[in-house]
CSV table of C-alpha atoms and ligand atoms in Angstrom, one decimal:
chain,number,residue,atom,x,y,z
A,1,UNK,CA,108.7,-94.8,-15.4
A,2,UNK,CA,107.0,-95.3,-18.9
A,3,UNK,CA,105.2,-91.8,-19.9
A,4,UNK,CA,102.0,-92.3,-20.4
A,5,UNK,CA,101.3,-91.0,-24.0
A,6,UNK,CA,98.6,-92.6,-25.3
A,7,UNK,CA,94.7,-91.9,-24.5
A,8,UNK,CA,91.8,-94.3,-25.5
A,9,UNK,CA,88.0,-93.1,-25.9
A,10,UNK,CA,85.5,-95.4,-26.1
A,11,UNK,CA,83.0,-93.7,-28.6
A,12,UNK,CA,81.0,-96.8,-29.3
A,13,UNK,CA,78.2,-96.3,-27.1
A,14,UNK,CA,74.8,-95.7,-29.2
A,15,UNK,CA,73.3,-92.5,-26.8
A,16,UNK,CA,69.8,-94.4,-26.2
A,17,UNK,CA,69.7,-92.2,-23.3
A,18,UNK,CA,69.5,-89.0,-25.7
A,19,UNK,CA,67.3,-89.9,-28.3
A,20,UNK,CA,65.8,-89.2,-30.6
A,21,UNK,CA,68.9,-86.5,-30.6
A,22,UNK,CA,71.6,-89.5,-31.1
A,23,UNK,CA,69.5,-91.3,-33.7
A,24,UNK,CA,71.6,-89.8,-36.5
A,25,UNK,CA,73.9,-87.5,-34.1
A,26,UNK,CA,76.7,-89.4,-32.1
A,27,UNK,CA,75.9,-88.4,-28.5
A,28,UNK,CA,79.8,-87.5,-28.2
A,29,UNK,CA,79.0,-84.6,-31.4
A,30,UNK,CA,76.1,-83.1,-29.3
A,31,UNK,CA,77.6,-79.6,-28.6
A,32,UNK,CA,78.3,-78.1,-24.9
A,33,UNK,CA,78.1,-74.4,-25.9
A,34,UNK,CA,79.9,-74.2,-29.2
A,35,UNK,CA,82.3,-77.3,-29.1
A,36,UNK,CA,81.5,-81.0,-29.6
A,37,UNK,CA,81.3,-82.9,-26.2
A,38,UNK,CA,84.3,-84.8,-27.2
A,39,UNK,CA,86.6,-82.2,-27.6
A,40,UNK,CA,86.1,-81.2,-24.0
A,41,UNK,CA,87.4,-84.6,-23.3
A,42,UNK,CA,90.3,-84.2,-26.0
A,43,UNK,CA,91.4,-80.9,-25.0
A,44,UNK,CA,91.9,-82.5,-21.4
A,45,UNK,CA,94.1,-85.5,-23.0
A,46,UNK,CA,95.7,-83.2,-24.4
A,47,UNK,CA,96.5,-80.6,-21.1
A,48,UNK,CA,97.7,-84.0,-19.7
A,49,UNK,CA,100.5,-84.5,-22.3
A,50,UNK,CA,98.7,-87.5,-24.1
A,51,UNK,CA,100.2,-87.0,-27.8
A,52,UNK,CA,97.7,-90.3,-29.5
A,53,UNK,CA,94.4,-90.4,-29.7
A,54,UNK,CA,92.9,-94.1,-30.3
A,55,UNK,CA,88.9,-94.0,-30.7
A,56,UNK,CA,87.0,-97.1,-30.9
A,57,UNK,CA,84.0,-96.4,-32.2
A,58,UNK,CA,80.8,-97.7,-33.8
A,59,UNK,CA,78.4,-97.8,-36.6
A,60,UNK,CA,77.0,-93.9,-37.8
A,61,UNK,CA,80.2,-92.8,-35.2
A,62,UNK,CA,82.0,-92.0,-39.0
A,63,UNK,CA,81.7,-88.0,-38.0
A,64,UNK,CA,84.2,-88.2,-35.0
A,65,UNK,CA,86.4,-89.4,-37.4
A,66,UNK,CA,85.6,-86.2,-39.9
A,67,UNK,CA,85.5,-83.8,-37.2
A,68,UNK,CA,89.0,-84.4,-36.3
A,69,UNK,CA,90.9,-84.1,-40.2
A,70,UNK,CA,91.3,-81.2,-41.4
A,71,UNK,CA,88.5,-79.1,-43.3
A,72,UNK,CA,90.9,-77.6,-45.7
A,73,UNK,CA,88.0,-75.9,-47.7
A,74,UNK,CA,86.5,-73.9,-44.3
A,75,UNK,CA,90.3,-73.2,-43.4
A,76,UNK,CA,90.5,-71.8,-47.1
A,77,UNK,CA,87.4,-69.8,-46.7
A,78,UNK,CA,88.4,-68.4,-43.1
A,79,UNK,CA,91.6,-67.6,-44.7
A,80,UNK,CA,90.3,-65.5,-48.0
A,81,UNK,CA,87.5,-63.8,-45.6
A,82,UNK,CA,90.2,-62.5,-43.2
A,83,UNK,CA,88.4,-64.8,-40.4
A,84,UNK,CA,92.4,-65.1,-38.9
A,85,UNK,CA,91.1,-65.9,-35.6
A,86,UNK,CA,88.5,-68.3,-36.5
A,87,UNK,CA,91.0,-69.9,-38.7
A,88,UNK,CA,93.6,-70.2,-36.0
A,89,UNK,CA,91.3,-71.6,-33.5
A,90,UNK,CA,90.2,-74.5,-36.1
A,91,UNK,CA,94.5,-75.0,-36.6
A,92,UNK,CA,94.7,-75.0,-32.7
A,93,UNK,CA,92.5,-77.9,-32.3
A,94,UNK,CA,92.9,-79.9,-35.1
A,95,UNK,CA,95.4,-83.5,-34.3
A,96,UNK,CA,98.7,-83.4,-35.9
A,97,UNK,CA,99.3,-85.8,-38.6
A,98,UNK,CA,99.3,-89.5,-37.7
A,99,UNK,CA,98.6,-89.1,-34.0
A,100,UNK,CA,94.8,-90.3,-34.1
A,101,UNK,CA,93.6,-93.9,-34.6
A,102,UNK,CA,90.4,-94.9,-35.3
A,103,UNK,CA,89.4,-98.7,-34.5
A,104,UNK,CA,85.7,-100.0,-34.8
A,105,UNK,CA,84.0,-102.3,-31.5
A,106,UNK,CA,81.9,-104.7,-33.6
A,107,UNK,CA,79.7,-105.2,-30.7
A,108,UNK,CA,78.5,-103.3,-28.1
A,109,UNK,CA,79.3,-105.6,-25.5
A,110,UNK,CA,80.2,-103.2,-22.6
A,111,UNK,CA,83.0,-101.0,-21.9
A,112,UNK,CA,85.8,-103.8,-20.9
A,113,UNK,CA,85.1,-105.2,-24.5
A,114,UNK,CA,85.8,-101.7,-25.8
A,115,UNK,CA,88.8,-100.9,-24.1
A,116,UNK,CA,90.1,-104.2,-25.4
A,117,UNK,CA,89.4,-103.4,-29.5
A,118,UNK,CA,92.4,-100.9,-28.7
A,119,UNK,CA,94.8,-103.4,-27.3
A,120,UNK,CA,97.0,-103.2,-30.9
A,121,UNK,CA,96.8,-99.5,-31.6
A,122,UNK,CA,98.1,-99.4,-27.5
A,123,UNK,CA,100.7,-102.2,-27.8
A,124,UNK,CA,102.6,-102.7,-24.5
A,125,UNK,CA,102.8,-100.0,-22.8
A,126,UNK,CA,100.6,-98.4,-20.2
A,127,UNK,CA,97.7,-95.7,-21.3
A,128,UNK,CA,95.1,-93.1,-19.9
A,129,UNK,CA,91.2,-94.2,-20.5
A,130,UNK,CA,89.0,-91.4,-20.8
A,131,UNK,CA,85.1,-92.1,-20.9
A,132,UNK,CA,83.6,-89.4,-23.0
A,133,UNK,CA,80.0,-88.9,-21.6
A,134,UNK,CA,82.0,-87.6,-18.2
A,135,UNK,CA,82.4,-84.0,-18.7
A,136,UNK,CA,85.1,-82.0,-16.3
A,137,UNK,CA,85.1,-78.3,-15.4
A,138,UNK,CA,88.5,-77.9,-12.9
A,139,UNK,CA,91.6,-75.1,-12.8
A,140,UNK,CA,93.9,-78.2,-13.7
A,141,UNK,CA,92.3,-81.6,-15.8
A,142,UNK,CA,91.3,-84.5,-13.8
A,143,UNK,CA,94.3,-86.4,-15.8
A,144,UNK,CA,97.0,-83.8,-15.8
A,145,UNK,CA,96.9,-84.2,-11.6
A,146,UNK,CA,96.6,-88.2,-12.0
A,147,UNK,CA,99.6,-88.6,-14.2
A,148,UNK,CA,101.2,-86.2,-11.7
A,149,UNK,CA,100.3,-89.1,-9.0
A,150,UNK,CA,101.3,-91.6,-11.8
A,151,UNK,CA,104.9,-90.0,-11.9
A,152,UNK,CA,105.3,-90.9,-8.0
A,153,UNK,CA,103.3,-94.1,-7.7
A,154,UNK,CA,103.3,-95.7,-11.0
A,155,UNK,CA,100.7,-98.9,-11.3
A,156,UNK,CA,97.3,-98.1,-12.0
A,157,UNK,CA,95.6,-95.2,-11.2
A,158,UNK,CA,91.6,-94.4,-10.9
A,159,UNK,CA,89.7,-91.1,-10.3
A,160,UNK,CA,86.7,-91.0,-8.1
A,161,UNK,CA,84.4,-88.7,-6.9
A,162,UNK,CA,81.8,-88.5,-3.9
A,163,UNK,CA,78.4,-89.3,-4.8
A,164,UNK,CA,74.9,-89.5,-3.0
A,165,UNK,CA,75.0,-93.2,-1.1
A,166,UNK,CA,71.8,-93.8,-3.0
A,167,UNK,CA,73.4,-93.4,-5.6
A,168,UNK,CA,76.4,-95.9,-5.7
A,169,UNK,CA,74.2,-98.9,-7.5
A,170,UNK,CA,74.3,-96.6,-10.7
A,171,UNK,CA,78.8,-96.7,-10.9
A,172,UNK,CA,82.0,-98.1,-10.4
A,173,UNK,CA,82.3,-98.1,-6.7
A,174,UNK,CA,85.5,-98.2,-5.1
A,175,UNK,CA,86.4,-99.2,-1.3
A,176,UNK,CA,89.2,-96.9,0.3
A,177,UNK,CA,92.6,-97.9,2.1
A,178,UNK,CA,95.6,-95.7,3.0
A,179,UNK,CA,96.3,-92.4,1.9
A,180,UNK,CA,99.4,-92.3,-0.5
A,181,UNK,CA,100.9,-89.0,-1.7
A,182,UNK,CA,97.9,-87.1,-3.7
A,183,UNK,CA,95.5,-90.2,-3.4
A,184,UNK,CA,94.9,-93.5,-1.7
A,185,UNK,CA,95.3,-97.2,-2.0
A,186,UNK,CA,92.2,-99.1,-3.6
A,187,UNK,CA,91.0,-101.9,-1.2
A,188,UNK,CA,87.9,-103.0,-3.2
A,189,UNK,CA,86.2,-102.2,-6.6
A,190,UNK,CA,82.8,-103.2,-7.8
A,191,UNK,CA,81.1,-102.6,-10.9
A,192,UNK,CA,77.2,-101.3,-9.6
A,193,UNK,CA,77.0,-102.8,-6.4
A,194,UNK,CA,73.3,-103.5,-5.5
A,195,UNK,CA,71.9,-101.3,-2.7
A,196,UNK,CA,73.3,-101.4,0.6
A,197,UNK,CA,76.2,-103.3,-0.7
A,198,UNK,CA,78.7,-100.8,-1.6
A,199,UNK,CA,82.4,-100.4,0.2
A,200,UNK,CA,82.1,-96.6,-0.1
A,201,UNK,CA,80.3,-93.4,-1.7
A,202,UNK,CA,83.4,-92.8,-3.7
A,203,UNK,CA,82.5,-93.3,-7.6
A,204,UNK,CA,84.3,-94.4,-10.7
A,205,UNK,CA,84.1,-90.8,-12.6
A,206,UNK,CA,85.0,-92.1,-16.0
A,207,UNK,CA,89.1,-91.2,-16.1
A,208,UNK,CA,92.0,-94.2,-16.2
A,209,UNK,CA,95.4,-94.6,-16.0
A,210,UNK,CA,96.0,-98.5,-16.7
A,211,UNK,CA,98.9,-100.7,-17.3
A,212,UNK,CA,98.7,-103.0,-20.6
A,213,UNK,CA,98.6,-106.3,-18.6
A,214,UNK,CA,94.6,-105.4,-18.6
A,215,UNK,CA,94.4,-106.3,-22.1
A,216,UNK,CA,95.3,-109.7,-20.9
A,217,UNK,CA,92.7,-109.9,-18.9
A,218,UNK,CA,89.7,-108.9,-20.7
A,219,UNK,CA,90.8,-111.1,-23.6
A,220,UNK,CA,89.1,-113.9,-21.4
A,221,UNK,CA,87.0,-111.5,-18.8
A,222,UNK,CA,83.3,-113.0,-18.6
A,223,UNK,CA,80.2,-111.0,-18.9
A,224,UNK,CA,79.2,-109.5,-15.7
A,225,UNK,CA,77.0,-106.5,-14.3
A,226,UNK,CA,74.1,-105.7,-17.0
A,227,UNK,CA,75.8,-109.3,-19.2
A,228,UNK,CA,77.9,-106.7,-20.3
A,229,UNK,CA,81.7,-107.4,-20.4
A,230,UNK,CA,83.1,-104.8,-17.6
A,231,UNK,CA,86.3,-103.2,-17.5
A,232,UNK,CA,85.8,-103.1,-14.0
A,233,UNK,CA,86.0,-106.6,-13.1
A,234,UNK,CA,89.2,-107.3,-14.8
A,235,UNK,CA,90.7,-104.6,-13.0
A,236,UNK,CA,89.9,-106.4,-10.0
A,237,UNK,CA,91.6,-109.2,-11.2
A,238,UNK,CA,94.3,-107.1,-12.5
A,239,UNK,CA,94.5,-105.9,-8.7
A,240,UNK,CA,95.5,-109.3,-7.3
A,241,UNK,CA,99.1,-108.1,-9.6
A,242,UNK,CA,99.7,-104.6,-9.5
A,243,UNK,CA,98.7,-101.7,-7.4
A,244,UNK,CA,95.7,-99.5,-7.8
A,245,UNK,CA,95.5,-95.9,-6.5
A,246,UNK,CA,92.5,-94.0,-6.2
A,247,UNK,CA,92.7,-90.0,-6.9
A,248,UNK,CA,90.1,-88.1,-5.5
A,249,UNK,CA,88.8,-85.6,-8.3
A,250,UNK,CA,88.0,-81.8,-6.8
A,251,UNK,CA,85.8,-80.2,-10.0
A,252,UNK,CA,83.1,-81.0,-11.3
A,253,UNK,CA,81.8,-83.4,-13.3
A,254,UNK,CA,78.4,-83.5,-15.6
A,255,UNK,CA,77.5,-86.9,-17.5
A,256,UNK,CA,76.5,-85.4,-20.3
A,257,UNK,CA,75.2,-88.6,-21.6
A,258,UNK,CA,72.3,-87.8,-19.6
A,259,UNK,CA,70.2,-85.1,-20.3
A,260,UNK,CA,70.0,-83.0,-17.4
A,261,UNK,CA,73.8,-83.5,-16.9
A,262,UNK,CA,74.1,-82.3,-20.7
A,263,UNK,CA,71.6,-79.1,-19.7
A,264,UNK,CA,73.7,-78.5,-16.2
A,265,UNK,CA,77.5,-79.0,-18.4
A,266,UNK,CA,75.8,-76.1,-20.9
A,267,UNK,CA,74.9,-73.5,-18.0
A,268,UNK,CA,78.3,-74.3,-16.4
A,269,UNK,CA,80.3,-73.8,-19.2
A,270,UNK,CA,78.3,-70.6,-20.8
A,271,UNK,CA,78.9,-69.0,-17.4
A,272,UNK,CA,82.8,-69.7,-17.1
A,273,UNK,CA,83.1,-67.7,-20.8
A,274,UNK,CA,83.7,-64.1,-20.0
A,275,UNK,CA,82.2,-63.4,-23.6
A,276,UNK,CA,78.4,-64.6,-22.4
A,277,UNK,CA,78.7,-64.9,-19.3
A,278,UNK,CA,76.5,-61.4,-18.6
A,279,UNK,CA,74.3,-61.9,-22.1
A,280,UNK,CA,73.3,-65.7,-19.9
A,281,UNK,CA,73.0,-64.8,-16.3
A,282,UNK,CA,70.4,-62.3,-16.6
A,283,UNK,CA,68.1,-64.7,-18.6
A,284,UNK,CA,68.5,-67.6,-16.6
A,285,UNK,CA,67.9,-65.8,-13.1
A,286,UNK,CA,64.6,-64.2,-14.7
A,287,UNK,CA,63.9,-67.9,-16.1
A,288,UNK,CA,65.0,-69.6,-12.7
A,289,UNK,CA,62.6,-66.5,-10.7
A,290,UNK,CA,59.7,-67.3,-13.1
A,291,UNK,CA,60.1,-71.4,-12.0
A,292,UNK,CA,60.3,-70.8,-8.0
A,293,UNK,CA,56.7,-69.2,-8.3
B,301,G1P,C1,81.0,-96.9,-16.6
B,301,G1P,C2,81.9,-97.7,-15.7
B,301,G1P,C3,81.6,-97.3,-14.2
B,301,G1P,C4,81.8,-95.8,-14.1
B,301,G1P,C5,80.9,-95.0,-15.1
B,301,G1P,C6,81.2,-93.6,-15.0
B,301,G1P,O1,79.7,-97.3,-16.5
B,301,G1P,O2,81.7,-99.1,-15.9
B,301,G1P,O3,82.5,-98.0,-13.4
B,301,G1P,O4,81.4,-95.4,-12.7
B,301,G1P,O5,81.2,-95.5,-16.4
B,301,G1P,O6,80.4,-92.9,-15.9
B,301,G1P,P1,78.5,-96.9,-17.5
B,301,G1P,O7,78.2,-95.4,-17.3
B,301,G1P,O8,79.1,-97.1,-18.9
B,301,G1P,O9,77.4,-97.8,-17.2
């Protein structure tokens, strides 16, 4: 079985959900606590044993590219201030040489027209998909336990989450078959199904294991749900070849491309860190007492 080494994030999008914030600010720069939004999502590639990072990003997305070179005059400074610990932190998270891509979508014409703008920094082999509004808090990453399933199913592998049935018109929605090892066979999969049309309450949560054949695919995949070109309907197409497995995610996840999921990823984070967690609880009950009156 191919390893799956490669990760591709879609950093495109332009935030019109968080503005005035994202006019200038890529929404995936926006900071959960003290750490970019996309190195939450990074760090996860990374726990999963992804070794390249292709981006394909936009227009004003030029930062992402910045934040992840090296900063050789702050390590410099850290290094003549003593700041050791700041300086190995910065080191720590910083890509080796050579193992990020950058690639521009010209267009923003929906995620499956994303995903393809990587097809040549991917080449043929299969790769994870990571969609970086979708924040995870979890002992182990949602992709470290799919390529765990990967390494005893192969094919394709999705992660998916419960959500409110009134919800489902909002995601990827997928229908469930058979449980297989850690997951469960896909039966169905549809991009926001309207109301009362859904096969399940089980959600596309925004991580991917997919085989390169779905390059092939969306190189001719119509416009579909919003006229936007959806990776989700050429994985149904993709599904009439190869398997799809379904992995049922057990943390949490906030869309922090939405505002109130950015506020609830902040809270949820600040109280995980045993360095504030005391200095933000106290506060926030008092705040949260105040409200209930
Ligand atoms: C995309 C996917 C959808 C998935 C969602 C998760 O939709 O197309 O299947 O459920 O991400 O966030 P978007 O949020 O880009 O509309």
């Amino acid at each position: 079985m191919r390893k799956i080494r490669k990760a591709v994030f879609p950093v495109g999008g332009l935030g019109t959900r968080f503005l005035p914030a994202t006019k200038t600010v890529p929404k995936e720069m926006l900071t959960v606590v003290d750490k970019p939004v996309i190195q939450y999502v990074v760090d996860e590639a990374r726990a999963a044993g992804i070794e390249h990072l292709i981006f394909v990003t936009g227009r004003n997305k030029a930062v992402i590219e910045d934040y992840f070179d090296a900063q050789v005059e702050l390590y410099t400074t850290l290094a003549e201030r003593g700041k050791t610990e700041a300086l190995a932190h910065m080191q720590d998270l910083q890509p080796s040489p050579g193992t990020t891509s950058f690639t521009r979508q010209q267009e923003p014409l929906g995620l499956g027209h994303a995903v393809w703008c990587a097809r040549e920094l991917v080449g043929d082999e299969p790769f994870a998909l990571l969609l970086p509004d979708m924040v995870m808090q979890a002992r182990k990453g949602c992709l470290a336990e799919m390529v765990e399933l990967y390494s005893e199913t192969g094919g394709n592998i999705i992660a998916v989450q419960e959500c409110d049935p009134e919800e489902t018109h909002q995601y990827g929605i997928v229908g469930k078959g058979r449980d297989i090892a850690h997951g469960f066979e896909i039966t169905a999969m549809v991009e926001k199904p309207p109301r009362g049309m859904a096969p399940s309450n089980l959600f596309i949560n925004g991580r991917y294991i997919l085989q390169p054949e779905i390059f092939h695919i969306l190189a001719s995949q119509e416009r579909g749900s919003g006229n936007e070109i959806q990776l989700t309907d050429a994985m149904v197409k993709l599904a009439g070849k190869e398997p799809f497995y379904g992995f049922r995610f057990a943390g949490r996840t906030y869309d922090c491309g939405s505002k109130t999921g950015f506020i609830e990823a902040n809270v949820a984070f600040a109280l995980e860190r045993g360095d504030m967690r005391d200095k933000v609880m106290e506060p926030l009950a008092a705040l949260l007492a105040q409200h209930d009156k």
